[in-house]
Amino acid sequence: MTEKDIYAICSQALSNSNLENDCKAIAKSVQNKDYNNVAQLLRVIIATSVTACICDVLEIQRKNKK
């Protein structure tokens, strides 16, 4: 699997996520000057996104081995 393939898989995984609501939550926290919550939201968003990418890549690799 090439880097380009992995990028495409991750892009698809992220497009299926709920980034619009995440951005709204971050914007609201910034408005309220709750920067600790912004940091927490970013940690969760990044962890979720990375996990989704890894899971999708591993699933495709597993299917390709069959």
JSON list of N, CA and C in Angstrom, two decimals:
[
{"chain": "A", "resi": 1, "resn": "MET", "atom": "N", "xyz": [0.85, -1.17, 0.00]},
{"chain": "A", "resi": 1, "resn": "MET", "atom": "CA", "xyz": [0.00, 0.00, 0.00]},
{"chain": "A", "resi": 1, "resn": "MET", "atom": "C", "xyz": [0.90, 1.23, 0.00]},
{"chain": "A", "resi": 2, "resn": "THR", "atom": "N", "xyz": [0.62, 2.14, -0.91]},
{"chain": "A", "resi": 2, "resn": "THR", "atom": "CA", "xyz": [1.44, 3.35, -1.03]},
{"chain": "A", "resi": 2, "resn": "THR", "atom": "C", "xyz": [0.95, 4.45, -0.10]},
{"chain": "A", "resi": 3, "resn": "GLU", "atom": "N", "xyz": [1.79, 5.45, 0.05]},
{"chain": "A", "resi": 3, "resn": "GLU", "atom": "CA", "xyz": [1.40, 6.60, 0.87]},
{"chain": "A", "resi": 3, "resn": "GLU", "atom": "C", "xyz": [0.14, 7.26, 0.29]},
{"chain": "A", "resi": 4, "resn": "LYS", "atom": "N", "xyz": [0.05, 7.31, -1.03]},
{"chain": "A", "resi": 4, "resn": "LYS", "atom": "CA", "xyz": [-1.11, 7.90, -1.69]},
{"chain": "A", "resi": 4, "resn": "LYS", "atom": "C", "xyz": [-2.39, 7.11, -1.37]},
{"chain": "A", "resi": 5, "resn": "ASP", "atom": "N", "xyz": [-2.27, 5.78, -1.34]},
{"chain": "A", "resi": 5, "resn": "ASP", "atom": "CA", "xyz": [-3.42, 4.94, -0.98]},
{"chain": "A", "resi": 5, "resn": "ASP", "atom": "C", "xyz": [-3.88, 5.21, 0.44]},
{"chain": "A", "resi": 6, "resn": "ILE", "atom": "N", "xyz": [-2.91, 5.29, 1.35]},
{"chain": "A", "resi": 6, "resn": "ILE", "atom": "CA", "xyz": [-3.24, 5.52, 2.76]},
{"chain": "A", "resi": 6, "resn": "ILE", "atom": "C", "xyz": [-3.86, 6.90, 2.93]},
{"chain": "A", "resi": 7, "resn": "TYR", "atom": "N", "xyz": [-3.33, 7.89, 2.21]},
{"chain": "A", "resi": 7, "resn": "TYR", "atom": "CA", "xyz": [-3.90, 9.24, 2.27]},
{"chain": "A", "resi": 7, "resn": "TYR", "atom": "C", "xyz": [-5.36, 9.23, 1.82]},
{"chain": "A", "resi": 8, "resn": "ALA", "atom": "N", "xyz": [-5.63, 8.52, 0.74]},
{"chain": "A", "resi": 8, "resn": "ALA", "atom": "CA", "xyz": [-7.01, 8.44, 0.22]},
{"chain": "A", "resi": 8, "resn": "ALA", "atom": "C", "xyz": [-7.94, 7.78, 1.22]},
{"chain": "A", "resi": 9, "resn": "ILE", "atom": "N", "xyz": [-7.47, 6.72, 1.85]},
{"chain": "A", "resi": 9, "resn": "ILE", "atom": "CA", "xyz": [-8.28, 6.01, 2.85]},
{"chain": "A", "resi": 9, "resn": "ILE", "atom": "C", "xyz": [-8.56, 6.93, 4.04]},
{"chain": "A", "resi": 10, "resn": "CYS", "atom": "N", "xyz": [-7.53, 7.62, 4.51]},
{"chain": "A", "resi": 10, "resn": "CYS", "atom": "CA", "xyz": [-7.70, 8.52, 5.66]},
{"chain": "A", "resi": 10, "resn": "CYS", "atom": "C", "xyz": [-8.61, 9.69, 5.31]},
{"chain": "A", "resi": 11, "resn": "SER", "atom": "N", "xyz": [-8.48, 10.22, 4.11]},
{"chain": "A", "resi": 11, "resn": "SER", "atom": "CA", "xyz": [-9.36, 11.31, 3.68]},
{"chain": "A", "resi": 11, "resn": "SER", "atom": "C", "xyz": [-10.82, 10.87, 3.70]},
{"chain": "A", "resi": 12, "resn": "GLN", "atom": "N", "xyz": [-11.06, 9.65, 3.23]},
{"chain": "A", "resi": 12, "resn": "GLN", "atom": "CA", "xyz": [-12.43, 9.12, 3.24]},
{"chain": "A", "resi": 12, "resn": "GLN", "atom": "C", "xyz": [-12.93, 8.93, 4.66]},
{"chain": "A", "resi": 13, "resn": "ALA", "atom": "N", "xyz": [-12.07, 8.39, 5.53]},
{"chain": "A", "resi": 13, "resn": "ALA", "atom": "CA", "xyz": [-12.46, 8.18, 6.93]},
{"chain": "A", "resi": 13, "resn": "ALA", "atom": "C", "xyz": [-12.81, 9.50, 7.59]},
{"chain": "A", "resi": 14, "resn": "LEU", "atom": "N", "xyz": [-12.02, 10.53, 7.33]},
{"chain": "A", "resi": 14, "resn": "LEU", "atom": "CA", "xyz": [-12.27, 11.83, 7.94]},
{"chain": "A", "resi": 14, "resn": "LEU", "atom": "C", "xyz": [-13.51, 12.49, 7.35]},
{"chain": "A", "resi": 15, "resn": "SER", "atom": "N", "xyz": [-13.79, 12.24, 6.09]},
{"chain": "A", "resi": 15, "resn": "SER", "atom": "CA", "xyz": [-14.99, 12.85, 5.49]},
{"chain": "A", "resi": 15, "resn": "SER", "atom": "C", "xyz": [-16.26, 12.24, 6.09]},
{"chain": "A", "resi": 16, "resn": "ASN", "atom": "N", "xyz": [-16.13, 11.06, 6.64]},
{"chain": "A", "resi": 16, "resn": "ASN", "atom": "CA", "xyz": [-17.28, 10.42, 7.28]},
{"chain": "A", "resi": 16, "resn": "ASN", "atom": "C", "xyz": [-17.45, 10.84, 8.73]},
{"chain": "A", "resi": 17, "resn": "SER", "atom": "N", "xyz": [-16.51, 11.62, 9.24]},
{"chain": "A", "resi": 17, "resn": "SER", "atom": "CA", "xyz": [-16.59, 12.03, 10.64]},
{"chain": "A", "resi": 17, "resn": "SER", "atom": "C", "xyz": [-17.45, 13.29, 10.77]},
{"chain": "A", "resi": 18, "resn": "ASN", "atom": "N", "xyz": [-17.66, 13.71, 12.00]},
{"chain": "A", "resi": 18, "resn": "ASN", "atom": "CA", "xyz": [-18.57, 14.81, 12.29]},
{"chain": "A", "resi": 18, "resn": "ASN", "atom": "C", "xyz": [-17.78, 16.08, 12.59]},
{"chain": "A", "resi": 19, "resn": "LEU", "atom": "N", "xyz": [-16.92, 16.49, 11.67]},
{"chain": "A", "resi": 19, "resn": "LEU", "atom": "CA", "xyz": [-16.04, 17.62, 11.92]},
{"chain": "A", "resi": 19, "resn": "LEU", "atom": "C", "xyz": [-16.79, 18.94, 12.05]},
{"chain": "A", "resi": 20, "resn": "GLU", "atom": "N", "xyz": [-17.91, 19.07, 11.39]},
{"chain": "A", "resi": 20, "resn": "GLU", "atom": "CA", "xyz": [-18.67, 20.33, 11.47]},
{"chain": "A", "resi": 20, "resn": "GLU", "atom": "C", "xyz": [-19.10, 20.60, 12.91]},
{"chain": "A", "resi": 21, "resn": "ASN", "atom": "N", "xyz": [-19.64, 19.60, 13.57]},
{"chain": "A", "resi": 21, "resn": "ASN", "atom": "CA", "xyz": [-20.06, 19.78, 14.97]},
{"chain": "A", "resi": 21, "resn": "ASN", "atom": "C", "xyz": [-18.86, 19.99, 15.89]},
{"chain": "A", "resi": 22, "resn": "ASP", "atom": "N", "xyz": [-17.75, 19.31, 15.58]},
{"chain": "A", "resi": 22, "resn": "ASP", "atom": "CA", "xyz": [-16.54, 19.50, 16.37]},
{"chain": "A", "resi": 22, "resn": "ASP", "atom": "C", "xyz": [-16.07, 20.95, 16.26]},
{"chain": "A", "resi": 23, "resn": "CYS", "atom": "N", "xyz": [-16.09, 21.50, 15.06]},
{"chain": "A", "resi": 23, "resn": "CYS", "atom": "CA", "xyz": [-15.66, 22.89, 14.85]},
{"chain": "A", "resi": 23, "resn": "CYS", "atom": "C", "xyz": [-16.58, 23.86, 15.58]},
{"chain": "A", "resi": 24, "resn": "LYS", "atom": "N", "xyz": [-17.86, 23.58, 15.59]},
{"chain": "A", "resi": 24, "resn": "LYS", "atom": "CA", "xyz": [-18.81, 24.43, 16.31]},
{"chain": "A", "resi": 24, "resn": "LYS", "atom": "C", "xyz": [-18.53, 24.40, 17.81]},
{"chain": "A", "resi": 25, "resn": "ALA", "atom": "N", "xyz": [-18.23, 23.21, 18.33]},
{"chain": "A", "resi": 25, "resn": "ALA", "atom": "CA", "xyz": [-17.93, 23.09, 19.76]},
{"chain": "A", "resi": 25, "resn": "ALA", "atom": "C", "xyz": [-16.66, 23.84, 20.12]},
{"chain": "A", "resi": 26, "resn": "ILE", "atom": "N", "xyz": [-15.66, 23.77, 19.25]},
{"chain": "A", "resi": 26, "resn": "ILE", "atom": "CA", "xyz": [-14.41, 24.50, 19.49]},
{"chain": "A", "resi": 26, "resn": "ILE", "atom": "C", "xyz": [-14.67, 26.00, 19.45]},
{"chain": "A", "resi": 27, "resn": "ALA", "atom": "N", "xyz": [-15.43, 26.45, 18.46]},
{"chain": "A", "resi": 27, "resn": "ALA", "atom": "CA", "xyz": [-15.73, 27.88, 18.34]},
{"chain": "A", "resi": 27, "resn": "ALA", "atom": "C", "xyz": [-16.47, 28.40, 19.57]},
{"chain": "A", "resi": 28, "resn": "LYS", "atom": "N", "xyz": [-17.41, 27.61, 20.06]},
{"chain": "A", "resi": 28, "resn": "LYS", "atom": "CA", "xyz": [-18.16, 28.02, 21.26]},
{"chain": "A", "resi": 28, "resn": "LYS", "atom": "C", "xyz": [-17.23, 28.12, 22.47]},
{"chain": "A", "resi": 29, "resn": "SER", "atom": "N", "xyz": [-16.33, 27.15, 22.60]},
{"chain": "A", "resi": 29, "resn": "SER", "atom": "CA", "xyz": [-15.38, 27.19, 23.72]},
{"chain": "A", "resi": 29, "resn": "SER", "atom": "C", "xyz": [-14.45, 28.38, 23.62]},
{"chain": "A", "resi": 30, "resn": "VAL", "atom": "N", "xyz": [-14.02, 28.71, 22.40]},
{"chain": "A", "resi": 30, "resn": "VAL", "atom": "CA", "xyz": [-13.15, 29.88, 22.21]},
{"chain": "A", "resi": 30, "resn": "VAL", "atom": "C", "xyz": [-13.91, 31.15, 22.59]},
{"chain": "A", "resi": 31, "resn": "GLN", "atom": "N", "xyz": [-15.17, 31.24, 22.17]},
{"chain": "A", "resi": 31, "resn": "GLN", "atom": "CA", "xyz": [-16.00, 32.41, 22.52]},
{"chain": "A", "resi": 31, "resn": "GLN", "atom": "C", "xyz": [-16.10, 32.56, 24.03]},
{"chain": "A", "resi": 32, "resn": "ASN", "atom": "N", "xyz": [-16.22, 31.43, 24.72]},
{"chain": "A", "resi": 32, "resn": "ASN", "atom": "CA", "xyz": [-16.35, 31.44, 26.18]},
{"chain": "A", "resi": 32, "resn": "ASN", "atom": "C", "xyz": [-14.99, 31.50, 26.88]},
{"chain": "A", "resi": 33, "resn": "LYS", "atom": "N", "xyz": [-13.93, 31.61, 26.09]},
{"chain": "A", "resi": 33, "resn": "LYS", "atom": "CA", "xyz": [-12.56, 31.66, 26.61]},
{"chain": "A", "resi": 33, "resn": "LYS", "atom": "C", "xyz": [-12.23, 30.44, 27.48]},
{"chain": "A", "resi": 34, "resn": "ASP", "atom": "N", "xyz": [-12.81, 29.29, 27.09]},
{"chain": "A", "resi": 34, "resn": "ASP", "atom": "CA", "xyz": [-12.58, 28.03, 27.80]},
{"chain": "A", "resi": 34, "resn": "ASP", "atom": "C", "xyz": [-11.53, 27.23, 27.02]},
{"chain": "A", "resi": 35, "resn": "TYR", "atom": "N", "xyz": [-10.29, 27.69, 27.13]},
{"chain": "A", "resi": 35, "resn": "TYR", "atom": "CA", "xyz": [-9.22, 27.12, 26.32]},
{"chain": "A", "resi": 35, "resn": "TYR", "atom": "C", "xyz": [-8.83, 25.70, 26.77]},
{"chain": "A", "resi": 36, "resn": "ASN", "atom": "N", "xyz": [-9.09, 25.37, 28.02]},
{"chain": "A", "resi": 36, "resn": "ASN", "atom": "CA", "xyz": [-8.87, 23.99, 28.46]},
{"chain": "A", "resi": 36, "resn": "ASN", "atom": "C", "xyz": [-9.81, 23.04, 27.73]},
{"chain": "A", "resi": 37, "resn": "ASN", "atom": "N", "xyz": [-11.04, 23.47, 27.52]},
{"chain": "A", "resi": 37, "resn": "ASN", "atom": "CA", "xyz": [-11.99, 22.65, 26.78]},
{"chain": "A", "resi": 37, "resn": "ASN", "atom": "C", "xyz": [-11.59, 22.54, 25.31]},
{"chain": "A", "resi": 38, "resn": "VAL", "atom": "N", "xyz": [-11.06, 23.63, 24.75]},
{"chain": "A", "resi": 38, "resn": "VAL", "atom": "CA", "xyz": [-10.57, 23.58, 23.37]},
{"chain": "A", "resi": 38, "resn": "VAL", "atom": "C", "xyz": [-9.48, 22.51, 23.26]},
{"chain": "A", "resi": 39, "resn": "ALA", "atom": "N", "xyz": [-8.55, 22.52, 24.19]},
{"chain": "A", "resi": 39, "resn": "ALA", "atom": "CA", "xyz": [-7.47, 21.54, 24.18]},
{"chain": "A", "resi": 39, "resn": "ALA", "atom": "C", "xyz": [-8.02, 20.12, 24.30]},
{"chain": "A", "resi": 40, "resn": "GLN", "atom": "N", "xyz": [-8.98, 19.93, 25.19]},
{"chain": "A", "resi": 40, "resn": "GLN", "atom": "CA", "xyz": [-9.58, 18.61, 25.37]},
{"chain": "A", "resi": 40, "resn": "GLN", "atom": "C", "xyz": [-10.31, 18.17, 24.10]},
{"chain": "A", "resi": 41, "resn": "LEU", "atom": "N", "xyz": [-11.07, 19.07, 23.50]},
{"chain": "A", "resi": 41, "resn": "LEU", "atom": "CA", "xyz": [-11.77, 18.74, 22.25]},
{"chain": "A", "resi": 41, "resn": "LEU", "atom": "C", "xyz": [-10.78, 18.35, 21.16]},
{"chain": "A", "resi": 42, "resn": "LEU", "atom": "N", "xyz": [-9.70, 19.10, 21.05]},
{"chain": "A", "resi": 42, "resn": "LEU", "atom": "CA", "xyz": [-8.70, 18.79, 20.02]},
{"chain": "A", "resi": 42, "resn": "LEU", "atom": "C", "xyz": [-8.06, 17.44, 20.26]},
{"chain": "A", "resi": 43, "resn": "ARG", "atom": "N", "xyz": [-7.77, 17.12, 21.51]},
{"chain": "A", "resi": 43, "resn": "ARG", "atom": "CA", "xyz": [-7.20, 15.80, 21.82]},
{"chain": "A", "resi": 43, "resn": "ARG", "atom": "C", "xyz": [-8.14, 14.68, 21.36]},
{"chain": "A", "resi": 44, "resn": "VAL", "atom": "N", "xyz": [-9.40, 14.83, 21.68]},
{"chain": "A", "resi": 44, "resn": "VAL", "atom": "CA", "xyz": [-10.39, 13.80, 21.32]},
{"chain": "A", "resi": 44, "resn": "VAL", "atom": "C", "xyz": [-10.55, 13.72, 19.81]},
{"chain": "A", "resi": 45, "resn": "ILE", "atom": "N", "xyz": [-10.64, 14.87, 19.15]},
{"chain": "A", "resi": 45, "resn": "ILE", "atom": "CA", "xyz": [-10.82, 14.89, 17.69]},
{"chain": "A", "resi": 45, "resn": "ILE", "atom": "C", "xyz": [-9.62, 14.24, 17.00]},
{"chain": "A", "resi": 46, "resn": "ILE", "atom": "N", "xyz": [-8.43, 14.60, 17.43]},
{"chain": "A", "resi": 46, "resn": "ILE", "atom": "CA", "xyz": [-7.22, 14.04, 16.81]},
{"chain": "A", "resi": 46, "resn": "ILE", "atom": "C", "xyz": [-7.14, 12.54, 17.06]},
{"chain": "A", "resi": 47, "resn": "ALA", "atom": "N", "xyz": [-7.37, 12.13, 18.28]},
{"chain": "A", "resi": 47, "resn": "ALA", "atom": "CA", "xyz": [-7.30, 10.70, 18.60]},
{"chain": "A", "resi": 47, "resn": "ALA", "atom": "C", "xyz": [-8.34, 9.91, 17.81]},
{"chain": "A", "resi": 48, "resn": "THR", "atom": "N", "xyz": [-9.55, 10.44, 17.71]},
{"chain": "A", "resi": 48, "resn": "THR", "atom": "CA", "xyz": [-10.61, 9.77, 16.97]},
{"chain": "A", "resi": 48, "resn": "THR", "atom": "C", "xyz": [-10.27, 9.68, 15.49]},
{"chain": "A", "resi": 49, "resn": "SER", "atom": "N", "xyz": [-9.74, 10.77, 14.94]},
{"chain": "A", "resi": 49, "resn": "SER", "atom": "CA", "xyz": [-9.39, 10.80, 13.52]},
{"chain": "A", "resi": 49, "resn": "SER", "atom": "C", "xyz": [-8.27, 9.82, 13.20]},
{"chain": "A", "resi": 50, "resn": "VAL", "atom": "N", "xyz": [-7.25, 9.82, 14.03]},
{"chain": "A", "resi": 50, "resn": "VAL", "atom": "CA", "xyz": [-6.12, 8.90, 13.81]},
{"chain": "A", "resi": 50, "resn": "VAL", "atom": "C", "xyz": [-6.60, 7.46, 13.92]},
{"chain": "A", "resi": 51, "resn": "THR", "atom": "N", "xyz": [-7.42, 7.18, 14.91]},
{"chain": "A", "resi": 51, "resn": "THR", "atom": "CA", "xyz": [-7.94, 5.82, 15.09]},
{"chain": "A", "resi": 51, "resn": "THR", "atom": "C", "xyz": [-8.77, 5.40, 13.89]},
{"chain": "A", "resi": 52, "resn": "ALA", "atom": "N", "xyz": [-9.62, 6.29, 13.38]},
{"chain": "A", "resi": 52, "resn": "ALA", "atom": "CA", "xyz": [-10.43, 5.96, 12.21]},
{"chain": "A", "resi": 52, "resn": "ALA", "atom": "C", "xyz": [-9.56, 5.65, 11.01]},
{"chain": "A", "resi": 53, "resn": "CYS", "atom": "N", "xyz": [-8.52, 6.44, 10.80]},
{"chain": "A", "resi": 53, "resn": "CYS", "atom": "CA", "xyz": [-7.60, 6.20, 9.68]},
{"chain": "A", "resi": 53, "resn": "CYS", "atom": "C", "xyz": [-6.91, 4.86, 9.81]},
{"chain": "A", "resi": 54, "resn": "ILE", "atom": "N", "xyz": [-6.37, 4.59, 10.99]},
{"chain": "A", "resi": 54, "resn": "ILE", "atom": "CA", "xyz": [-5.64, 3.34, 11.21]},
{"chain": "A", "resi": 54, "resn": "ILE", "atom": "C", "xyz": [-6.56, 2.14, 11.03]},
{"chain": "A", "resi": 55, "resn": "CYS", "atom": "N", "xyz": [-7.76, 2.22, 11.58]},
{"chain": "A", "resi": 55, "resn": "CYS", "atom": "CA", "xyz": [-8.71, 1.10, 11.46]},
{"chain": "A", "resi": 55, "resn": "CYS", "atom": "C", "xyz": [-9.06, 0.84, 10.00]},
{"chain": "A", "resi": 56, "resn": "ASP", "atom": "N", "xyz": [-9.31, 1.89, 9.25]},
{"chain": "A", "resi": 56, "resn": "ASP", "atom": "CA", "xyz": [-9.66, 1.71, 7.84]},
{"chain": "A", "resi": 56, "resn": "ASP", "atom": "C", "xyz": [-8.50, 1.13, 7.05]},
{"chain": "A", "resi": 57, "resn": "VAL", "atom": "N", "xyz": [-7.30, 1.62, 7.29]},
{"chain": "A", "resi": 57, "resn": "VAL", "atom": "CA", "xyz": [-6.12, 1.09, 6.58]},
{"chain": "A", "resi": 57, "resn": "VAL", "atom": "C", "xyz": [-5.92, -0.38, 6.93]},
{"chain": "A", "resi": 58, "resn": "LEU", "atom": "N", "xyz": [-5.99, -0.72, 8.20]},
{"chain": "A", "resi": 58, "resn": "LEU", "atom": "CA", "xyz": [-5.81, -2.10, 8.61]},
{"chain": "A", "resi": 58, "resn": "LEU", "atom": "C", "xyz": [-6.89, -3.01, 8.03]},
{"chain": "A", "resi": 59, "resn": "GLU", "atom": "N", "xyz": [-8.12, -2.54, 7.98]},
{"chain": "A", "resi": 59, "resn": "GLU", "atom": "CA", "xyz": [-9.21, -3.33, 7.41]},
{"chain": "A", "resi": 59, "resn": "GLU", "atom": "C", "xyz": [-8.97, -3.61, 5.93]},
{"chain": "A", "resi": 60, "resn": "ILE", "atom": "N", "xyz": [-8.53, -2.61, 5.20]},
{"chain": "A", "resi": 60, "resn": "ILE", "atom": "CA", "xyz": [-8.26, -2.80, 3.78]},
{"chain": "A", "resi": 60, "resn": "ILE", "atom": "C", "xyz": [-7.07, -3.74, 3.59]},
{"chain": "A", "resi": 61, "resn": "GLN", "atom": "N", "xyz": [-6.04, -3.59, 4.40]},
{"chain": "A", "resi": 61, "resn": "GLN", "atom": "CA", "xyz": [-4.90, -4.50, 4.32]},
{"chain": "A", "resi": 61, "resn": "GLN", "atom": "C", "xyz": [-5.32, -5.94, 4.61]},
{"chain": "A", "resi": 62, "resn": "ARG", "atom": "N", "xyz": [-6.19, -6.11, 5.60]},
{"chain": "A", "resi": 62, "resn": "ARG", "atom": "CA", "xyz": [-6.67, -7.45, 5.96]},
{"chain": "A", "resi": 62, "resn": "ARG", "atom": "C", "xyz": [-7.44, -8.06, 4.79]},
{"chain": "A", "resi": 63, "resn": "LYS", "atom": "N", "xyz": [-8.31, -7.26, 4.16]},
{"chain": "A", "resi": 63, "resn": "LYS", "atom": "CA", "xyz": [-9.09, -7.76, 3.03]},
{"chain": "A", "resi": 63, "resn": "LYS", "atom": "C", "xyz": [-8.20, -8.10, 1.84]},
{"chain": "A", "resi": 64, "resn": "ASN", "atom": "N", "xyz": [-7.14, -7.32, 1.64]},
{"chain": "A", "resi": 64, "resn": "ASN", "atom": "CA", "xyz": [-6.24, -7.57, 0.51]},
{"chain": "A", "resi": 64, "resn": "ASN", "atom": "C", "xyz": [-5.41, -8.84, 0.69]},
{"chain": "A", "resi": 65, "resn": "LYS", "atom": "N", "xyz": [-5.22, -9.28, 1.94]},
{"chain": "A", "resi": 65, "resn": "LYS", "atom": "CA", "xyz": [-4.44, -10.48, 2.20]},
{"chain": "A", "resi": 65, "resn": "LYS", "atom": "C", "xyz": [-5.22, -11.75, 1.90]},
{"chain": "A", "resi": 66, "resn": "LYS", "atom": "N", "xyz": [-6.55, -11.65, 1.84]},
{"chain": "A", "resi": 66, "resn": "LYS", "atom": "CA", "xyz": [-7.39, -12.83, 1.61]},
{"chain": "A", "resi": 66, "resn": "LYS", "atom": "C", "xyz": [-7.34, -13.27, 0.17]}
]
